[in-house]
Amino acid sequence: MNNSAVKIFEVGPRDGLQNESATISIETKIDLINRLADSGLKHIESASFVSPRWVPQMADALQVMRGLTAKNQVVYSALVPNLQGFENAIAAGAKEVAIFTAASEAFCQKNTNCTIAESIERFKDIMSLAKSENIPVRGYVSTVLGCPYQGKVAISQVAAISRQLYEMGCYEISLGDTIGVGTADNVKRLIDATVRDIPVQNIAVHFHDTYGQALTNIYAALQHEVRIIDSSVAGLGGCPYAKGSSGNVATEDVVYLLQGLNLTCGVDLKKLVGVGHWISAILHRTNSSKVGIAMNMRR
Ligand code: HMG
Ligand code: MG
């Protein structure tokens, strides 16, 4: 494979913890993020500034962001749905944000109470303020390979929305298989369609592992020169507005795959496995990383 450097975008503290039913203390969240940074992860989505009525697990985002021990070269970003979220994220010290919409109308409505067009309209204010404040903005498109409410999603629709976000100024577009239904051939078609408008180095894949396809799908994306992968330590997570969706692909499993392919990501796998084991125990949850389980058994 060409270009051996891979960027891992860790979403465990946000996508992972947003879906946990257990109450998690602010100290534990901060500890998790600091440990992830210590394992070598350089991009950590640390919280979301959404309505606490919609996602109560992220209600303490301000305290979490303010409590972090900022490490050199680590970007602690925050997910925001609207201008209010953006302003709160900046006030909390976020140096990068991510906005999110969907390729399916039904999901956009359930997740953010607006149409896709309205979500894009909301982003305009964010983008202009972000530009004036020099804040990089990442853009997520959800339900790129299927929707829990409307089923099939046209890849042409995914490509069109991704392009809109890119043209608005998002520096990176993360393609989210929110409910993990995609398979490798569909991933290839997806990447083929999006790279017509967006350079492949600006495309990330964000795969939930609901149907156990995430690693295979990542491999397909890597073969298409995608080099940005979203993942979650111990496979934490899911989306509260996508019933039955399980966690993201586990970061430990992605790092192991990359090592086998001689691709570099700068993560210390042993340390990361320790973090996955630690947070799984705190959450009283089975570790969803197969690599994590295997390496722990050998210790
Ligand atoms: P709404 O109810 O239509 O909002 O929700 P509104 O503008 O009418 O405001 C209603 C109330 O919410 C007001 O408060 C606002 O101040 C407050 P009140 O006057 O009633 O007390 N409010 C806020 N509070 C804090 N922060 C904010 C904010 N905005 C409004 N930013 C809204 C619209 C977008 C806010 C809501 O639908 C929402 O927060 N949705 C977020 C849902 C969510 O977080 N989903 C999970 C993340 S997305 C995901 O996981 C997918 C991803 O991983 C990719 C993939 O896997 O596909 C990214
Ligand atoms: Mg997600």
mmCIF file of C-alpha atoms and ligand atoms in Angstrom:
data_model
loop_
_atom_site.group_PDB
_atom_site.id
_atom_site.type_symbol
_atom_site.label_atom_id
_atom_site.label_comp_id
_atom_site.label_asym_id
_atom_site.label_seq_id
_atom_site.Cartn_x
_atom_site.Cartn_y
_atom_site.Cartn_z
ATOM 1 C CA MET A 1 0.000 0.000 0.000
ATOM 2 C CA ASN A 2 1.208 3.532 -0.765
ATOM 3 C CA ASN A 3 1.526 6.136 1.973
ATOM 4 C CA SER A 4 2.133 4.271 5.199
ATOM 5 C CA ALA A 5 1.014 6.889 7.748
ATOM 6 C CA VAL A 6 -2.472 6.451 9.148
ATOM 7 C CA LYS A 7 -4.294 8.956 11.343
ATOM 8 C CA ILE A 8 -6.463 7.403 14.022
ATOM 9 C CA PHE A 9 -9.266 9.620 15.235
ATOM 10 C CA GLU A 10 -10.248 8.316 18.656
ATOM 11 C CA VAL A 11 -13.949 8.834 19.408
ATOM 12 C CA GLY A 12 -14.344 6.704 22.553
ATOM 13 C CA PRO A 13 -14.787 9.565 25.034
ATOM 14 C CA ARG A 14 -17.590 11.010 22.869
ATOM 15 C CA ASP A 15 -19.192 8.375 20.618
ATOM 16 C CA GLY A 16 -18.385 5.712 23.196
ATOM 17 C CA LEU A 17 -19.466 7.347 26.412
ATOM 18 C CA GLN A 18 -22.531 9.098 24.939
ATOM 19 C CA ASN A 19 -24.221 5.734 24.776
ATOM 20 C CA GLU A 20 -23.297 4.287 28.159
ATOM 21 C CA SER A 21 -26.179 3.982 30.590
ATOM 22 C CA ALA A 22 -23.937 4.015 33.674
ATOM 23 C CA THR A 23 -23.135 7.351 35.266
ATOM 24 C CA ILE A 24 -19.495 8.159 34.634
ATOM 25 C CA SER A 25 -17.749 10.729 36.781
ATOM 26 C CA ILE A 26 -16.054 13.747 35.272
ATOM 27 C CA GLU A 27 -12.755 12.532 36.797
ATOM 28 C CA THR A 28 -13.080 9.170 35.019
ATOM 29 C CA LYS A 29 -13.773 10.863 31.687
ATOM 30 C CA ILE A 30 -10.750 13.123 32.114
ATOM 31 C CA ASP A 31 -8.616 10.179 33.187
ATOM 32 C CA LEU A 32 -9.731 8.209 30.116
ATOM 33 C CA ILE A 33 -8.798 11.011 27.720
ATOM 34 C CA ASN A 34 -5.423 11.579 29.411
ATOM 35 C CA ARG A 35 -4.648 7.845 29.263
ATOM 36 C CA LEU A 36 -5.607 7.713 25.576
ATOM 37 C CA ALA A 37 -3.242 10.609 24.884
ATOM 38 C CA ASP A 38 -0.501 8.799 26.831
ATOM 39 C CA SER A 39 -0.914 5.767 24.573
ATOM 40 C CA GLY A 40 0.091 7.909 21.594
ATOM 41 C CA LEU A 41 -3.300 8.902 20.165
ATOM 42 C CA LYS A 42 -3.074 12.404 18.719
ATOM 43 C CA HIS A 43 -6.692 13.115 17.793
ATOM 44 C CA ILE A 44 -9.242 12.594 20.524
ATOM 45 C CA GLU A 45 -12.875 13.622 20.246
ATOM 46 C CA SER A 46 -13.327 14.364 23.908
ATOM 47 C CA ALA A 47 -16.941 15.504 24.332
ATOM 48 C CA SER A 48 -20.005 16.841 22.584
ATOM 49 C CA PHE A 49 -21.792 20.119 23.208
ATOM 50 C CA VAL A 50 -25.306 19.001 22.374
ATOM 51 C CA SER A 51 -28.557 19.491 24.225
ATOM 52 C CA PRO A 52 -28.282 17.761 27.626
ATOM 53 C CA ARG A 53 -31.928 16.827 27.242
ATOM 54 C CA TRP A 54 -31.058 14.858 24.128
ATOM 55 C CA VAL A 55 -27.822 13.293 25.384
ATOM 56 C CA PRO A 56 -27.530 13.567 29.175
ATOM 57 C CA GLN A 57 -24.232 11.653 29.203
ATOM 58 C CA MET A 58 -22.483 14.652 27.632
ATOM 59 C CA ALA A 59 -23.955 17.268 29.987
ATOM 60 C CA ASP A 60 -20.594 17.695 31.732
ATOM 61 C CA ALA A 61 -18.664 18.459 28.511
ATOM 62 C CA LEU A 62 -17.463 21.839 29.777
ATOM 63 C CA GLN A 63 -15.927 20.428 32.972
ATOM 64 C CA VAL A 64 -14.361 17.540 31.044
ATOM 65 C CA MET A 65 -12.720 19.768 28.448
ATOM 66 C CA ARG A 66 -11.524 22.257 31.053
ATOM 67 C CA GLY A 67 -10.097 19.488 33.244
ATOM 68 C CA LEU A 68 -7.849 17.935 30.594
ATOM 69 C CA THR A 69 -4.090 17.964 30.940
ATOM 70 C CA ALA A 70 -3.349 19.253 27.458
ATOM 71 C CA LYS A 71 -0.534 17.317 25.884
ATOM 72 C CA ASN A 72 1.636 18.730 23.134
ATOM 73 C CA GLN A 73 0.586 17.691 19.619
ATOM 74 C CA VAL A 74 -2.686 16.198 20.813
ATOM 75 C CA VAL A 75 -5.874 17.698 19.410
ATOM 76 C CA TYR A 76 -8.832 17.449 21.792
ATOM 77 C CA SER A 77 -11.886 18.133 19.670
ATOM 78 C CA ALA A 78 -15.596 18.441 20.375
ATOM 79 C CA LEU A 79 -18.750 17.555 18.470
ATOM 80 C CA VAL A 80 -21.277 20.387 18.018
ATOM 81 C CA PRO A 81 -24.736 20.441 16.405
ATOM 82 C CA ASN A 82 -25.335 24.213 16.194
ATOM 83 C CA LEU A 83 -23.923 27.650 16.973
ATOM 84 C CA GLN A 84 -24.789 27.355 20.664
ATOM 85 C CA GLY A 85 -22.765 24.139 20.839
ATOM 86 C CA PHE A 86 -19.896 25.711 18.921
ATOM 87 C CA GLU A 87 -19.724 28.707 21.258
ATOM 88 C CA ASN A 88 -19.828 26.442 24.311
ATOM 89 C CA ALA A 89 -17.079 24.240 22.876
ATOM 90 C CA ILE A 90 -14.817 27.212 22.238
ATOM 91 C CA ALA A 91 -15.516 28.596 25.715
ATOM 92 C CA ALA A 92 -14.467 25.191 27.068
ATOM 93 C CA GLY A 93 -11.166 25.434 25.230
ATOM 94 C CA ALA A 94 -11.793 23.195 22.184
ATOM 95 C CA LYS A 95 -9.274 23.940 19.427
ATOM 96 C CA GLU A 96 -11.145 21.859 16.845
ATOM 97 C CA VAL A 97 -14.803 20.961 16.386
ATOM 98 C CA ALA A 98 -16.869 18.532 14.338
ATOM 99 C CA ILE A 99 -20.300 19.156 12.894
ATOM 100 C CA PHE A 100 -22.642 16.359 11.904
ATOM 101 C CA THR A 101 -25.480 15.665 9.536
ATOM 102 C CA ALA A 102 -26.767 12.558 7.778
ATOM 103 C CA ALA A 103 -27.347 11.125 4.347
ATOM 104 C CA SER A 104 -30.828 10.016 5.366
ATOM 105 C CA GLU A 105 -33.612 12.495 6.136
ATOM 106 C CA ALA A 106 -35.226 10.188 8.667
ATOM 107 C CA PHE A 107 -32.058 9.845 10.727
ATOM 108 C CA CYS A 108 -31.248 13.557 10.556
ATOM 109 C CA GLN A 109 -34.706 14.319 11.902
ATOM 110 C CA LYS A 110 -34.423 11.813 14.774
ATOM 111 C CA ASN A 111 -30.884 12.832 15.685
ATOM 112 C CA THR A 112 -31.057 16.602 15.360
ATOM 113 C CA ASN A 113 -34.734 17.494 14.919
ATOM 114 C CA CYS A 114 -34.255 19.070 11.499
ATOM 115 C CA THR A 115 -33.972 18.249 7.813
ATOM 116 C CA ILE A 116 -30.602 17.749 6.142
ATOM 117 C CA ALA A 117 -30.976 21.123 4.417
ATOM 118 C CA GLU A 118 -31.759 22.814 7.739
ATOM 119 C CA SER A 119 -28.720 21.184 9.346
ATOM 120 C CA ILE A 120 -26.500 22.546 6.562
ATOM 121 C CA GLU A 121 -28.099 25.963 7.035
ATOM 122 C CA ARG A 122 -27.218 25.822 10.763
ATOM 123 C CA PHE A 123 -23.618 25.037 9.882
ATOM 124 C CA LYS A 124 -23.136 28.243 7.882
ATOM 125 C CA ASP A 125 -22.916 30.371 11.037
ATOM 126 C CA ILE A 126 -20.549 27.869 12.630
ATOM 127 C CA MET A 127 -18.303 27.828 9.577
ATOM 128 C CA SER A 128 -17.982 31.594 9.386
ATOM 129 C CA LEU A 129 -17.246 31.969 13.097
ATOM 130 C CA ALA A 130 -14.812 29.043 12.961
ATOM 131 C CA LYS A 131 -13.023 30.686 10.043
ATOM 132 C CA SER A 132 -12.646 33.976 11.872
ATOM 133 C CA GLU A 133 -11.385 32.171 14.993
ATOM 134 C CA ASN A 134 -9.113 29.797 13.066
ATOM 135 C CA ILE A 135 -10.844 26.661 14.328
ATOM 136 C CA PRO A 136 -10.624 23.639 12.025
ATOM 137 C CA VAL A 137 -13.984 21.954 11.444
ATOM 138 C CA ARG A 138 -14.489 18.284 10.684
ATOM 139 C CA GLY A 139 -17.733 17.129 9.061
ATOM 140 C CA TYR A 140 -19.550 13.867 9.755
ATOM 141 C CA VAL A 141 -22.071 12.303 7.430
ATOM 142 C CA SER A 142 -24.074 9.587 9.186
ATOM 143 C CA THR A 143 -25.969 6.594 7.782
ATOM 144 C CA VAL A 144 -23.757 6.413 4.692
ATOM 145 C CA LEU A 145 -24.407 2.703 4.140
ATOM 146 C CA GLY A 146 -27.889 2.334 5.581
ATOM 147 C CA CYS A 147 -30.395 3.999 7.890
ATOM 148 C CA PRO A 148 -32.177 2.471 10.886
ATOM 149 C CA TYR A 149 -35.406 4.268 9.907
ATOM 150 C CA GLN A 150 -35.501 4.414 6.108
ATOM 151 C CA GLY A 151 -33.278 1.464 5.140
ATOM 152 C CA LYS A 152 -31.372 2.032 1.915
ATOM 153 C CA VAL A 153 -29.396 5.211 1.364
ATOM 154 C CA ALA A 154 -28.232 6.224 -2.115
ATOM 155 C CA ILE A 155 -24.468 6.566 -2.394
ATOM 156 C CA SER A 156 -25.021 9.550 -4.725
ATOM 157 C CA GLN A 157 -26.790 11.281 -1.820
ATOM 158 C CA VAL A 158 -23.838 10.565 0.498
ATOM 159 C CA ALA A 159 -21.432 11.967 -2.093
ATOM 160 C CA ALA A 160 -23.539 15.102 -2.591
ATOM 161 C CA ILE A 161 -23.770 15.890 1.137
ATOM 162 C CA SER A 162 -20.100 15.138 1.720
ATOM 163 C CA ARG A 163 -19.243 17.510 -1.082
ATOM 164 C CA GLN A 164 -21.443 20.235 0.418
ATOM 165 C CA LEU A 165 -19.641 19.942 3.767
ATOM 166 C CA TYR A 166 -16.256 19.947 2.072
ATOM 167 C CA GLU A 167 -17.116 22.997 -0.024
ATOM 168 C CA MET A 168 -18.352 24.795 3.110
ATOM 169 C CA GLY A 169 -14.848 24.434 4.517
ATOM 170 C CA CYS A 170 -14.758 21.182 6.504
ATOM 171 C CA TYR A 171 -11.160 20.037 6.284
ATOM 172 C CA GLU A 172 -12.056 16.384 6.726
ATOM 173 C CA ILE A 173 -15.210 14.393 5.935
ATOM 174 C CA SER A 174 -15.934 11.387 8.097
ATOM 175 C CA LEU A 175 -18.209 8.817 6.488
ATOM 176 C CA GLY A 176 -20.271 7.137 9.198
ATOM 177 C CA ASP A 177 -21.753 3.685 8.906
ATOM 178 C CA THR A 178 -23.820 4.474 11.982
ATOM 179 C CA ILE A 179 -25.501 1.079 12.225
ATOM 180 C CA GLY A 180 -22.638 -1.002 10.861
ATOM 181 C CA VAL A 181 -24.582 -2.641 8.025
ATOM 182 C CA GLY A 182 -22.090 -1.985 5.222
ATOM 183 C CA THR A 183 -19.961 -4.592 3.495
ATOM 184 C CA ALA A 184 -16.650 -4.263 1.652
ATOM 185 C CA ASP A 185 -18.036 -3.855 -1.874
ATOM 186 C CA ASN A 186 -20.326 -1.066 -0.744
ATOM 187 C CA VAL A 187 -17.404 0.626 0.970
ATOM 188 C CA LYS A 188 -15.483 0.554 -2.316
ATOM 189 C CA ARG A 189 -18.445 2.104 -4.138
ATOM 190 C CA LEU A 190 -18.768 4.704 -1.401
ATOM 191 C CA ILE A 191 -15.127 5.753 -1.595
ATOM 192 C CA ASP A 192 -15.197 5.752 -5.422
ATOM 193 C CA ALA A 193 -18.185 8.097 -5.350
ATOM 194 C CA THR A 194 -16.835 10.509 -2.733
ATOM 195 C CA VAL A 195 -13.309 10.833 -4.133
ATOM 196 C CA ARG A 196 -14.757 12.325 -7.320
ATOM 197 C CA ASP A 197 -15.300 15.552 -5.362
ATOM 198 C CA ILE A 198 -13.054 15.269 -2.309
ATOM 199 C CA PRO A 199 -9.347 14.358 -2.192
ATOM 200 C CA VAL A 200 -8.939 10.957 -0.579
ATOM 201 C CA GLN A 201 -6.575 12.413 2.039
ATOM 202 C CA ASN A 202 -9.538 14.418 3.377
ATOM 203 C CA ILE A 203 -11.805 11.404 3.794
ATOM 204 C CA ALA A 204 -12.168 9.424 7.019
ATOM 205 C CA VAL A 205 -14.113 6.247 7.669
ATOM 206 C CA HIS A 206 -16.204 5.848 10.802
ATOM 207 C CA PHE A 207 -17.486 2.323 11.122
ATOM 208 C CA HIS A 208 -19.645 0.874 13.857
ATOM 209 C CA ASP A 209 -19.203 -2.860 14.241
ATOM 210 C CA THR A 210 -22.825 -3.946 14.632
ATOM 211 C CA TYR A 211 -22.603 -6.676 11.984
ATOM 212 C CA GLY A 212 -18.937 -7.487 12.601
ATOM 213 C CA GLN A 213 -17.838 -5.947 9.281
ATOM 214 C CA ALA A 214 -15.909 -2.926 10.501
ATOM 215 C CA LEU A 215 -12.342 -4.265 10.174
ATOM 216 C CA THR A 216 -13.033 -5.778 6.754
ATOM 217 C CA ASN A 217 -14.565 -2.491 5.671
ATOM 218 C CA ILE A 218 -11.564 -0.569 6.975
ATOM 219 C CA TYR A 219 -9.286 -2.860 4.988
ATOM 220 C CA ALA A 220 -11.344 -2.106 1.868
ATOM 221 C CA ALA A 221 -11.049 1.630 2.574
ATOM 222 C CA LEU A 222 -7.273 1.324 3.132
ATOM 223 C CA GLN A 223 -6.964 -0.382 -0.227
ATOM 224 C CA HIS A 224 -8.647 2.675 -1.689
ATOM 225 C CA GLU A 225 -5.952 4.864 -0.056
ATOM 226 C CA VAL A 226 -8.119 6.176 2.796
ATOM 227 C CA ARG A 227 -5.718 6.918 5.665
ATOM 228 C CA ILE A 228 -7.966 8.345 8.387
ATOM 229 C CA ILE A 229 -9.823 5.926 10.630
ATOM 230 C CA ASP A 230 -12.258 6.711 13.439
ATOM 231 C CA SER A 231 -12.363 4.179 16.244
ATOM 232 C CA SER A 232 -13.170 3.795 19.887
ATOM 233 C CA VAL A 233 -11.087 2.224 22.642
ATOM 234 C CA ALA A 234 -12.521 -1.150 23.709
ATOM 235 C CA GLY A 235 -15.170 -0.678 21.003
ATOM 236 C CA LEU A 236 -17.206 1.539 23.301
ATOM 237 C CA GLY A 237 -20.328 3.180 22.123
ATOM 238 C CA GLY A 238 -23.140 3.515 19.679
ATOM 239 C CA CYS A 239 -25.551 6.255 18.775
ATOM 240 C CA PRO A 240 -28.483 6.879 21.138
ATOM 241 C CA TYR A 241 -30.646 7.783 18.125
ATOM 242 C CA ALA A 242 -29.837 4.608 16.155
ATOM 243 C CA LYS A 243 -31.513 1.734 17.959
ATOM 244 C CA GLY A 244 -29.448 -1.431 18.132
ATOM 245 C CA SER A 245 -26.258 0.197 16.844
ATOM 246 C CA SER A 246 -23.263 -1.170 18.681
ATOM 247 C CA GLY A 247 -19.931 0.459 19.344
ATOM 248 C CA ASN A 248 -17.350 1.735 16.928
ATOM 249 C CA VAL A 249 -14.637 -0.577 15.733
ATOM 250 C CA ALA A 250 -12.183 -1.003 18.617
ATOM 251 C CA THR A 251 -9.043 1.138 18.332
ATOM 252 C CA GLU A 252 -6.905 -1.767 19.604
ATOM 253 C CA ASP A 253 -8.124 -3.952 16.703
ATOM 254 C CA VAL A 254 -7.417 -1.201 14.181
ATOM 255 C CA VAL A 255 -3.881 -0.675 15.523
ATOM 256 C CA TYR A 256 -3.218 -4.433 15.314
ATOM 257 C CA LEU A 257 -4.493 -4.515 11.717
ATOM 258 C CA LEU A 258 -2.287 -1.545 10.793
ATOM 259 C CA GLN A 259 0.787 -3.129 12.385
ATOM 260 C CA GLY A 260 0.228 -6.270 10.309
ATOM 261 C CA LEU A 261 0.060 -4.144 7.166
ATOM 262 C CA ASN A 262 3.220 -2.189 8.086
ATOM 263 C CA LEU A 263 1.220 1.003 8.336
ATOM 264 C CA THR A 264 2.154 3.395 11.139
ATOM 265 C CA CYS A 265 -0.132 5.260 13.519
ATOM 266 C CA GLY A 266 2.114 6.131 16.468
ATOM 267 C CA VAL A 267 0.096 4.238 19.059
ATOM 268 C CA ASP A 268 1.615 2.021 21.740
ATOM 269 C CA LEU A 269 -0.673 -1.019 21.475
ATOM 270 C CA LYS A 270 0.238 -2.447 24.882
ATOM 271 C CA LYS A 271 -0.595 0.802 26.618
ATOM 272 C CA LEU A 272 -3.816 1.149 24.664
ATOM 273 C CA VAL A 273 -4.901 -2.375 25.571
ATOM 274 C CA GLY A 274 -4.364 -1.422 29.207
ATOM 275 C CA VAL A 275 -6.640 1.601 28.771
ATOM 276 C CA GLY A 276 -9.348 -0.522 27.126
ATOM 277 C CA HIS A 277 -9.187 -3.058 29.929
ATOM 278 C CA TRP A 278 -9.317 -0.334 32.591
ATOM 279 C CA ILE A 279 -12.332 1.534 31.148
ATOM 280 C CA SER A 280 -14.241 -1.718 30.473
ATOM 281 C CA ALA A 281 -13.829 -2.692 34.141
ATOM 282 C CA ILE A 282 -15.011 0.726 35.316
ATOM 283 C CA LEU A 283 -18.076 0.553 33.071
ATOM 284 C CA HIS A 284 -18.747 -3.102 34.059
ATOM 285 C CA ARG A 285 -18.838 -3.909 30.391
ATOM 286 C CA THR A 286 -17.271 -6.680 28.346
ATOM 287 C CA ASN A 287 -14.301 -5.414 26.385
ATOM 288 C CA SER A 288 -15.387 -5.398 22.715
ATOM 289 C CA SER A 289 -11.811 -5.466 21.439
ATOM 290 C CA LYS A 290 -10.738 -8.964 20.438
ATOM 291 C CA VAL A 291 -7.113 -7.842 20.415
ATOM 292 C CA GLY A 292 -7.614 -6.366 23.876
ATOM 293 C CA ILE A 293 -9.020 -9.633 25.215
ATOM 294 C CA ALA A 294 -6.318 -11.743 23.551
ATOM 295 C CA MET A 295 -3.452 -9.578 24.790
ATOM 296 C CA ASN A 296 -4.888 -9.423 28.290
ATOM 297 C CA MET A 297 -5.107 -13.205 28.476
ATOM 298 C CA ARG A 298 -1.423 -13.488 27.623
ATOM 299 C CA ARG A 299 -0.362 -11.068 30.354
HETATM 300 P P1 HMG B 1 -34.073 21.054 19.598
HETATM 301 O O1 HMG B 1 -34.847 20.572 20.760
HETATM 302 O O2 HMG B 1 -34.739 21.099 18.262
HETATM 303 O O3 HMG B 1 -33.334 22.436 19.897
HETATM 304 O O4 HMG B 1 -32.767 20.146 19.453
HETATM 305 P P2 HMG B 1 -33.792 23.911 20.049
HETATM 306 O O5 HMG B 1 -32.842 24.739 19.223
HETATM 307 O O6 HMG B 1 -35.270 24.043 19.817
HETATM 308 O O7 HMG B 1 -33.479 24.170 21.590
HETATM 309 C C1 HMG B 1 -34.213 23.494 22.603
HETATM 310 C C2 HMG B 1 -33.438 23.571 23.903
HETATM 311 O O8 HMG B 1 -32.157 22.952 23.762
HETATM 312 C C3 HMG B 1 -33.161 25.000 24.353
HETATM 313 O O9 HMG B 1 -33.136 24.992 25.769
HETATM 314 C C4 HMG B 1 -31.751 25.246 23.877
HETATM 315 O O10 HMG B 1 -31.063 26.205 24.646
HETATM 316 C C5 HMG B 1 -31.119 23.884 24.086
HETATM 317 P P3 HMG B 1 -34.418 25.452 26.645
HETATM 318 O O11 HMG B 1 -34.631 26.882 26.242
HETATM 319 O O12 HMG B 1 -35.550 24.555 26.243
HETATM 320 O O13 HMG B 1 -33.941 25.246 28.045
HETATM 321 N N1 HMG B 1 -29.968 23.651 23.184
HETATM 322 C C6 HMG B 1 -28.728 23.330 23.605
HETATM 323 N N2 HMG B 1 -28.233 23.128 24.842
HETATM 324 C C7 HMG B 1 -26.919 22.831 24.925
HETATM 325 N N3 HMG B 1 -26.116 22.715 23.832
HETATM 326 C C8 HMG B 1 -26.582 22.914 22.601
HETATM 327 C C9 HMG B 1 -27.941 23.237 22.454
HETATM 328 N N4 HMG B 1 -28.720 23.497 21.385
HETATM 329 C C10 HMG B 1 -29.961 23.760 21.838
HETATM 330 N N5 HMG B 1 -25.769 22.801 21.551
HETATM 331 C C11 HMG B 1 -30.470 19.799 18.891
HETATM 332 C C12 HMG B 1 -31.823 20.333 18.432
HETATM 333 C C13 HMG B 1 -29.570 19.745 17.665
HETATM 334 C C14 HMG B 1 -29.899 20.737 19.918
HETATM 335 C C15 HMG B 1 -30.671 18.378 19.501
HETATM 336 O O14 HMG B 1 -31.372 17.592 18.586
HETATM 337 C C16 HMG B 1 -29.395 17.702 19.857
HETATM 338 O O15 HMG B 1 -28.682 18.121 20.751
HETATM 339 N N6 HMG B 1 -29.053 16.595 19.137
HETATM 340 C C17 HMG B 1 -27.823 15.885 19.339
HETATM 341 C C18 HMG B 1 -28.045 14.396 19.258
HETATM 342 C C19 HMG B 1 -26.722 13.691 19.439
HETATM 343 O O16 HMG B 1 -25.827 14.179 20.126
HETATM 344 N N7 HMG B 1 -26.577 12.500 18.811
HETATM 345 C C20 HMG B 1 -25.368 11.739 18.913
HETATM 346 C C21 HMG B 1 -24.219 12.364 18.203
HETATM 347 S S1 HMG B 1 -24.245 12.067 16.442
HETATM 348 C C22 HMG B 1 -23.523 10.492 16.275
HETATM 349 O O17 HMG B 1 -23.295 9.828 17.244
HETATM 350 C C23 HMG B 1 -23.153 10.019 14.902
HETATM 351 C C24 HMG B 1 -21.644 10.074 14.632
HETATM 352 O O18 HMG B 1 -20.919 9.314 15.563
HETATM 353 C C25 HMG B 1 -21.348 9.533 13.224
HETATM 354 C C26 HMG B 1 -21.991 8.161 12.956
HETATM 355 O O19 HMG B 1 -21.772 7.216 13.693
HETATM 356 O O20 HMG B 1 -22.727 8.099 11.967
HETATM 357 C C27 HMG B 1 -21.118 11.514 14.681
HETATM 358 MG MG MG B 2 -20.647 7.151 15.492
#
